[in-house]
Coordinates of C-alpha atoms and ligand atoms in Angstrom, one line a residue:
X8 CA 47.0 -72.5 122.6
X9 CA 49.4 -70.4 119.7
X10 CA 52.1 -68.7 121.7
X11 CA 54.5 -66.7 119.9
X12 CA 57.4 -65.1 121.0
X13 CA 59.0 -62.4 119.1
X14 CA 63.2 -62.4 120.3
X15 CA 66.0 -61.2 119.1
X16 CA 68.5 -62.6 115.9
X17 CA 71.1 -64.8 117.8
X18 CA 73.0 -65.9 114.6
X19 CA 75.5 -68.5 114.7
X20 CA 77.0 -67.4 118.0
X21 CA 73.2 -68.3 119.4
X22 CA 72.7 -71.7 118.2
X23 CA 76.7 -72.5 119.0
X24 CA 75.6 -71.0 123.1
X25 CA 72.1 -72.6 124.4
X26 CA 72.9 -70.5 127.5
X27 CA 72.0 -67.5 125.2
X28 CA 68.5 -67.9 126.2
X29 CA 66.6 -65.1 124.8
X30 CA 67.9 -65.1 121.6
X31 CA 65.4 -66.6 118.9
X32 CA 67.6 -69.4 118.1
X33 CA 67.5 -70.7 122.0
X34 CA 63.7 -69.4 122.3
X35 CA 64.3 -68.9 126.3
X36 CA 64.6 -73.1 126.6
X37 CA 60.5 -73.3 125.6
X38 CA 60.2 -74.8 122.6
X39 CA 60.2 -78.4 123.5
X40 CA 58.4 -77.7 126.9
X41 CA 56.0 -76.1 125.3
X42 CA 55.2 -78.8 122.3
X43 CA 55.2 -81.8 124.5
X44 CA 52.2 -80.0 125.8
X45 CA 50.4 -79.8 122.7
X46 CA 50.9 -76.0 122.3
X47 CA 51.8 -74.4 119.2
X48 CA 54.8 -72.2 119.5
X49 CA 56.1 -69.7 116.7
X50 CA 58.8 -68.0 117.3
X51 CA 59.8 -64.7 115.5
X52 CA 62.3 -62.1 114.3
X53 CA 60.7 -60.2 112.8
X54 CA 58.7 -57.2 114.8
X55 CA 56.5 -56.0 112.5
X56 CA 55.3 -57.6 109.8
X57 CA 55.5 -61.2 111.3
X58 CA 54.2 -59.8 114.4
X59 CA 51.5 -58.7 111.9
X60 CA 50.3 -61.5 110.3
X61 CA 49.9 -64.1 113.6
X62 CA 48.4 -61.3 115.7
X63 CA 44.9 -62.0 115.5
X64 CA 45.5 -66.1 116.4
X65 CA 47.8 -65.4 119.1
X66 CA 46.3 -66.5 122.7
X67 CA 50.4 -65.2 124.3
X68 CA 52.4 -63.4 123.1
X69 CA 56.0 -63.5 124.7
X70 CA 58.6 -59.8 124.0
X71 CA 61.3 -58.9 125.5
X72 CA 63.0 -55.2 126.3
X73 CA 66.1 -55.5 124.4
X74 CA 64.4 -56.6 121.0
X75 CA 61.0 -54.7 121.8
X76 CA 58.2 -55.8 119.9
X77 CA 56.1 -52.5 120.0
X78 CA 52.8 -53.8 120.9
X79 CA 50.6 -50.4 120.4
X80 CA 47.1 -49.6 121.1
X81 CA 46.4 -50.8 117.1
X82 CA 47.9 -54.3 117.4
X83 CA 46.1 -54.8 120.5
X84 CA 42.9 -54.1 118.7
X85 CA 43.7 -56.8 116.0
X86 CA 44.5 -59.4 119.0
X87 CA 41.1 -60.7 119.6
X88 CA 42.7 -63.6 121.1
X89 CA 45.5 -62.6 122.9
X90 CA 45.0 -63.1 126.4
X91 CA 48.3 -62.8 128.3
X92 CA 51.8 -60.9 127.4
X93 CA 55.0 -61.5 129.2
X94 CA 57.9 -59.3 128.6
X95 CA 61.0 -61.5 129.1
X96 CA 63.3 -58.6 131.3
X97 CA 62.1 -56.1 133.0
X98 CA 60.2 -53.3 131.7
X99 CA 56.8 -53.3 129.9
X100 CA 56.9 -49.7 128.3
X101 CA 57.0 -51.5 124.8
X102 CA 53.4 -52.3 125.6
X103 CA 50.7 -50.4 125.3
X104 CA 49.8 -50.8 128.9
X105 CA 46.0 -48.5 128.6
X106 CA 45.0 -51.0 125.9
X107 CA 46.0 -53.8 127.5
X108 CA 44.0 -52.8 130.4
X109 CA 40.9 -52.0 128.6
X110 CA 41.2 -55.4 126.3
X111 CA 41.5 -57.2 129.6
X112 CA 44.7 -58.5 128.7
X113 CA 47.1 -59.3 131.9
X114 CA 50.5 -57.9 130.9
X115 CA 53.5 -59.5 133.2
X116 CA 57.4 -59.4 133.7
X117 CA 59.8 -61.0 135.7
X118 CA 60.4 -58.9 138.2
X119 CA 63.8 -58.6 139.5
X120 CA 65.4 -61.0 137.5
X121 CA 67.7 -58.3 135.9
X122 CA 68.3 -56.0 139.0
X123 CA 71.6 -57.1 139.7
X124 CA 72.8 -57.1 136.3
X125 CA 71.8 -53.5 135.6
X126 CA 72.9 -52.1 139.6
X127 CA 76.5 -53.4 138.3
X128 CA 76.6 -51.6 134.9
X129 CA 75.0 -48.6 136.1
X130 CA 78.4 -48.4 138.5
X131 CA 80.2 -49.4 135.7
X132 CA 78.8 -46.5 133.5
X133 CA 79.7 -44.2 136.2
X134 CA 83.5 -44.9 136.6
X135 CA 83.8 -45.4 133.2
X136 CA 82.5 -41.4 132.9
X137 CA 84.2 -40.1 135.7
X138 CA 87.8 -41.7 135.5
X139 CA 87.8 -40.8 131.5
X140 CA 87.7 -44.3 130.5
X141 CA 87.0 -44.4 127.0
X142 CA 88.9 -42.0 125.8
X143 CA 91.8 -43.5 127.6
X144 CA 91.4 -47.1 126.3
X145 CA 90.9 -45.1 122.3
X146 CA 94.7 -43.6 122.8
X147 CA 96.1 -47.2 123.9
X148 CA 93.8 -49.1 120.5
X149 CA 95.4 -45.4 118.7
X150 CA 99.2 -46.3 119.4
X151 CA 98.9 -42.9 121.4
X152 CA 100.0 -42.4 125.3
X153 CA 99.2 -38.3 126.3
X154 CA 99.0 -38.3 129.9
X155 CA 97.8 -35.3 130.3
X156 CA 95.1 -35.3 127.6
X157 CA 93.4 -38.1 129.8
X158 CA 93.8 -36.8 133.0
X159 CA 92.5 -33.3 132.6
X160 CA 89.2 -35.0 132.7
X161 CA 89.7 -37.8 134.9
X162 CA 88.2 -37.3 138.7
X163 CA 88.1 -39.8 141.7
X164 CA 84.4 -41.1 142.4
X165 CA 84.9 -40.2 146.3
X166 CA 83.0 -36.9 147.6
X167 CA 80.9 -36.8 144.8
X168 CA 77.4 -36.2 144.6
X169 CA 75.2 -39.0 143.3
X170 CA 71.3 -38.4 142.2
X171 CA 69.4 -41.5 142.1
X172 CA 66.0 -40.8 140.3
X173 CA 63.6 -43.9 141.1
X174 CA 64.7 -46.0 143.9
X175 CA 63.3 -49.1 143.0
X176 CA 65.0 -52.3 142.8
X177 CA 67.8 -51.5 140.6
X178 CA 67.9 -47.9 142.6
X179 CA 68.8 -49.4 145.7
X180 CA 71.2 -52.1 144.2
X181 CA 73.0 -49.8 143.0
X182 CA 73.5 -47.5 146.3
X183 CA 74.6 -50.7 147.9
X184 CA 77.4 -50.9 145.9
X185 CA 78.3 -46.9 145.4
X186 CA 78.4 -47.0 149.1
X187 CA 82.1 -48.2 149.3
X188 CA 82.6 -45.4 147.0
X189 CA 82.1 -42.9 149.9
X190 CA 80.1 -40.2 148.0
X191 CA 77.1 -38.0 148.7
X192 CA 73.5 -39.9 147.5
X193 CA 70.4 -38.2 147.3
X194 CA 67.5 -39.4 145.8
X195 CA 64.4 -39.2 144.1
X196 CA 60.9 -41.1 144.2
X197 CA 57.4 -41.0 143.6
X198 CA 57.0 -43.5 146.7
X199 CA 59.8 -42.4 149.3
X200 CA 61.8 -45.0 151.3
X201 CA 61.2 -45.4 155.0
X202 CA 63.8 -43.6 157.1
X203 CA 65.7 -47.3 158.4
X204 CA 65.6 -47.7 155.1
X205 CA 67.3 -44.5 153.9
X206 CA 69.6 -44.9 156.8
X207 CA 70.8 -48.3 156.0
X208 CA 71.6 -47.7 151.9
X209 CA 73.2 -44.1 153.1
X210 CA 70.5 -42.1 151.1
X211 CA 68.3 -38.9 151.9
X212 CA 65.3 -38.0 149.8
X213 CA 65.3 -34.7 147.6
X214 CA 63.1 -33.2 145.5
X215 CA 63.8 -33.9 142.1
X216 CA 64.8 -30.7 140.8
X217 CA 67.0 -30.0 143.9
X218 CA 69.2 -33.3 142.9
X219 CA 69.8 -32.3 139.0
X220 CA 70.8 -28.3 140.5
X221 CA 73.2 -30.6 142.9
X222 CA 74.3 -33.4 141.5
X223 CA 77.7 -34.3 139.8
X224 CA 76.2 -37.9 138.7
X225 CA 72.5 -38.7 138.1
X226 CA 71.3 -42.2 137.6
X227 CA 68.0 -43.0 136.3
X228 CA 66.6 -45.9 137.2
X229 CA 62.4 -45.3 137.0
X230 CA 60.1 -47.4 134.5
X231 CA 59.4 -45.4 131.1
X232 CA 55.5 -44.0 132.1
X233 CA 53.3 -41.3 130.8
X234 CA 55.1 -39.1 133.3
X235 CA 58.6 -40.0 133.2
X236 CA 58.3 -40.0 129.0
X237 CA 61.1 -37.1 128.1
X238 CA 61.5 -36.1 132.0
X239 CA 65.1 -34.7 130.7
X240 CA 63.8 -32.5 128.2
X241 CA 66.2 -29.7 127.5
X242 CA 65.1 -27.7 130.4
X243 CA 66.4 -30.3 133.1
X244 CA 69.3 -31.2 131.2
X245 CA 70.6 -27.6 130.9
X246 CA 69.6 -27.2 134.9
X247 CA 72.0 -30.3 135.5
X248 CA 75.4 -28.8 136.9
X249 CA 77.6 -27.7 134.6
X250 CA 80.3 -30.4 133.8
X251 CA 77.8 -33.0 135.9
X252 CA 77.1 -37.0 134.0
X253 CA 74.2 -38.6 133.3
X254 CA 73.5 -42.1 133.0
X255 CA 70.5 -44.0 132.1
X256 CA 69.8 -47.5 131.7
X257 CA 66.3 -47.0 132.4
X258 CA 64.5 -46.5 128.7
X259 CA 66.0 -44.3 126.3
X260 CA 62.8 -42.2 125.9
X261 CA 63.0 -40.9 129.4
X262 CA 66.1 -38.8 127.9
X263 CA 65.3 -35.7 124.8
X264 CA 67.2 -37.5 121.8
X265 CA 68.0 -33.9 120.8
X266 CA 68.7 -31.5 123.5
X267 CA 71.0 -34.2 125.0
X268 CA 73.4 -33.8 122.2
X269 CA 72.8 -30.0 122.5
X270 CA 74.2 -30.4 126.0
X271 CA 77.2 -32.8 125.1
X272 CA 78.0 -30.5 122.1
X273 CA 78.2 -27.3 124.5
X274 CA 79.9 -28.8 127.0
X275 CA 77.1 -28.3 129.5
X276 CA 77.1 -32.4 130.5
X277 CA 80.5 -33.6 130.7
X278 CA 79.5 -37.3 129.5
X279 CA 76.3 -39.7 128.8
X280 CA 76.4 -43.4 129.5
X281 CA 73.6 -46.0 129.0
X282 CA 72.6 -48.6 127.1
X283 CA 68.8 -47.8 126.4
X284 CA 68.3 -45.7 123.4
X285 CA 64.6 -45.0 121.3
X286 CA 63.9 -47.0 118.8
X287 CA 65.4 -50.5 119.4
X288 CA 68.0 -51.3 117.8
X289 CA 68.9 -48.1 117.4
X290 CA 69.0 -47.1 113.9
X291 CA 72.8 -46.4 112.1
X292 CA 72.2 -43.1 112.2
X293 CA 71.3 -42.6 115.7
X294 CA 72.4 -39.1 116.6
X295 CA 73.9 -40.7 120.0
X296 CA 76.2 -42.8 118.4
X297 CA 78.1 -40.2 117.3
X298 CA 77.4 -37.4 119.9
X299 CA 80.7 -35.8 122.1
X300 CA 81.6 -38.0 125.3
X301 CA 79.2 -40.7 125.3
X302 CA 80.2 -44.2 126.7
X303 CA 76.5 -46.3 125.0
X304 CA 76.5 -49.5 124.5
X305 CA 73.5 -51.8 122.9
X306 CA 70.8 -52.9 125.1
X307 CA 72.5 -56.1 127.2
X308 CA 73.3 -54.6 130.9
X309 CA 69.6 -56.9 131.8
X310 CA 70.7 -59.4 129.7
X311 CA 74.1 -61.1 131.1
X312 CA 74.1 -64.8 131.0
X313 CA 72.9 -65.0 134.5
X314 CA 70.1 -62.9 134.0
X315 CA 68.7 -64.8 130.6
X316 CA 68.5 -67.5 133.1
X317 CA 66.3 -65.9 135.5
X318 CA 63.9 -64.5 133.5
X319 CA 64.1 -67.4 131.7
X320 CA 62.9 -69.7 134.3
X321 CA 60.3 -66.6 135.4
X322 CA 58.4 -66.9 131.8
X323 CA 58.4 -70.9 132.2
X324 CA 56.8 -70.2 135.5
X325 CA 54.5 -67.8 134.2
X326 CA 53.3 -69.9 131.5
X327 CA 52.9 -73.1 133.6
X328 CA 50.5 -71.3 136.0
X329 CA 48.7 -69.7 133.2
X330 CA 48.3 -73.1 131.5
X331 CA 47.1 -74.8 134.5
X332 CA 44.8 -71.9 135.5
X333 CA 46.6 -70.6 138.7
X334 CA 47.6 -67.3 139.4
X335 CA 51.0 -65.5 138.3
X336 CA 53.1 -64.7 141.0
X337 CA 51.5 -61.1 142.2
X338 CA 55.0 -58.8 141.9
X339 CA 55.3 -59.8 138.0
X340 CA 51.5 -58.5 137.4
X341 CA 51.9 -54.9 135.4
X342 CA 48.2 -55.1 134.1
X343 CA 45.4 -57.5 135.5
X344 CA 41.8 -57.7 135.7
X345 CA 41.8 -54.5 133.6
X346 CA 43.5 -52.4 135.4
X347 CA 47.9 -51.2 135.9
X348 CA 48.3 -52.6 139.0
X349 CA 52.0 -52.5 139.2
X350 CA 52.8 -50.0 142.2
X351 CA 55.8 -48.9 139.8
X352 CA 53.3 -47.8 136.6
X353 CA 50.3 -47.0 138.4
X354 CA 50.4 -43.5 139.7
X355 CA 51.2 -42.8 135.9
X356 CA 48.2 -44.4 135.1
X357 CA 45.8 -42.6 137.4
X358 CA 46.4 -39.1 136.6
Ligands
NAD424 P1 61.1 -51.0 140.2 O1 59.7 -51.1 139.9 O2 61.6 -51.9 141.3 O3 61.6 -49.5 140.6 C1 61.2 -48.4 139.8 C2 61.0 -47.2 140.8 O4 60.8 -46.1 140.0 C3 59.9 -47.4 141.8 O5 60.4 -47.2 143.1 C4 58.9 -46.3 141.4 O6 58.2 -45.8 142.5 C5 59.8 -45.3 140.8 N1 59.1 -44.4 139.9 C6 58.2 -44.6 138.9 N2 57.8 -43.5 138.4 C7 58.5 -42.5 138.9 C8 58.5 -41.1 138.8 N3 57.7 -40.4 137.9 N4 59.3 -40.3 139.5 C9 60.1 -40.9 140.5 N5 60.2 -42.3 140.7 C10 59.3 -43.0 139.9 O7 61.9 -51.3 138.9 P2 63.4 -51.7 138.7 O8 63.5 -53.2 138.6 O9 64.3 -50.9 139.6 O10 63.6 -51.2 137.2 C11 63.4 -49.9 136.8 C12 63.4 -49.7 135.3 O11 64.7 -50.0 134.8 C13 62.5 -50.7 134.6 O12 61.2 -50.3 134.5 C14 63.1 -50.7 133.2 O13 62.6 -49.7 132.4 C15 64.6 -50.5 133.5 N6 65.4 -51.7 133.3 C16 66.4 -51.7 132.3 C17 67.2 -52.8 132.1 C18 68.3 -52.8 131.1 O14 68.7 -53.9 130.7 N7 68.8 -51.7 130.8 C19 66.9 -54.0 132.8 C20 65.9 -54.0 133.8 C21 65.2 -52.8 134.0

């Protein structure tokens, strides 16, 4: 079989650190597992062009969120022999799932394997807006030291209200750990939790635009769909609370590139943290690099150490089953038998 996997430019750093596992250099530990079985195995940088050219030989084709390979409805209709795509992470927006699912190719991820690693930066991302952090840590690297310059927008986390818009996996993680915090969490989802369950993370369910009129946080943590594609258009943002964060680790498309700097420019959101920006990488001139009160980062919060081990091990898995004709583990299956079966994607999907 020809599996390529498109992955991101490691550089020196990357063949110096085998435990950077999704880098290109490090080829998520595959390349001699998968040539001692006779496979060929190409691995690439290069998302377009590259991607391009071995398309229409490839039987599986490997991507992954943080260097997303955009596999659109045109590619898909070159791949006349691609039957499987695994997205190494979690999230398969980069995929044309529709195409998939009419070309009868089974699109999977490894599911969960990030969770953890994105619940604790999506806490970090909040503190770090609330307490004022960054512009605290610029007057130390500045020589500076103005108390008051910091604390006039520095708040404690405690009594707050916290939105949580999809209450998946990474959802819940992360009202595990806000719950030491002692704030107020309401939350959002197209498939509501079971009351012991809502009573046990400290949650209550609330329509969505009731939490962004409410809210003095709001985490997003729902796939990138159809549906949830530009949810915070300009309207919702400028119905947030005045002086309210946002934070989204979730897919940078779910946010309006444009009206969210309107709303940090006037001072209607107080700060915007994530790490999820459209397109990836983000280009130089990416107005949120440079917009007011913004604590972004590049694409890694999934992507810890830990985590390139997981998802690691979950593509090896995938593939061996594949190869030997078994099933893939049912919670990683985002497309199959020509369908989106993934409870997460398929409402979207329906409609
Ligand atoms: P999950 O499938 O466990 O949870 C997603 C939740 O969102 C589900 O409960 C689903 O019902 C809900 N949802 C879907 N559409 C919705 C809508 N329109 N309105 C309200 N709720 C909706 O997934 P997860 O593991 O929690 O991950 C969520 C997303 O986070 C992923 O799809 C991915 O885009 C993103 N993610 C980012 C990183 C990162 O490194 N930044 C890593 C992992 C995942």
């Amino acid at each position: 079989m020809k599996i390529v996997a498109v992955l991101y430019p490691g550089g020196e750093i990357a063949k110096r650190t085998p435990a950077i596992l999704g880098s290109a250099e490090n080829a998520l530990g595959l390349t001699n597992f998968l040539k001692d079985k006779g496979h060929e195995f190409i691995v690439l940088t290069d998302k377009e062009e590259e991607l391009d050219k071995h398309i229409s030989t490839t039987d599986i084709l490997i991507t992954t969120p943080f260097w997303p390979a955009y596999v659109t409805k045109e590619r898909i209709s070159k791949a006349s022999n691609l039957k499987l795509i695994l997205t190494a992470g979690v999230g398969s927006d980069h995929i044309d799932l529709a195409a998939a699912a009419s070309s009868k190719i089974t699109v999977a991820e490894i599911t969960g394997s990030n969770v953890v690693s994105v619940a604790e930066q999506v806490v970090m991302h909040i503190l770090a807006l609330v307490r004022n952090y960054i512009p605290a840590y610029k007057q130390v690297i500045e020589g500076r030291w103005d108390i008051a310059e910091i604390a006039s927008n520095a708040h404690d986390l405690e009594d707050k209200v916290v939105g949580i818009i999809g209450m998946g996996r990474i959802g819940q993680r992360v009202c595990e750990r806000l719950k030491a915090f002692d704030v107020k969490m309401l939350y959002h989802d197209q498939i509501p939790l079971r009351t012991a369950e809502e009573f046990v993370l400290g949650v209550r369910y609330t329509p969505r635009d009731q939490i962004v009129e409410q809210a003095d946080v709001i985490t997003i943590n729902t796939p990138l769909t159809p549906e949830t594609d530009g949810m915070f258009n300009r309207d919702l943002l400028f119905k947030m609370k005045k002086g309210a964060y946002l934070v989204n680790t979730a897919r940078g498309k779910i946010v309006d590139t444009h009206a969210l700097v309107e709303s940090l420019e006037e001072g209607h959101l107080a700060g915007y943290a994530g790490d999820v920006w459209y397109p990836q990488p983000a280009t130089g001139d990416h107005p949120w690099r440079h917009m007011p009160n913004h604590a972004m980062v590049p694409h890694y919060s999934g992507t810890t150490l830990e985590a390139q081990n997981r998802y690691a091990n979950g593509i090896k898995d995938c593939l061996m089953r594949f190869l030997e004709n078994r099933p893939l583990e049912q919670q990683y299956l985002i497309v199959d038998k020509g369908g989106v079966v993934s409870p997460s994607y398929s409402y979207a999907f329906k409609k």
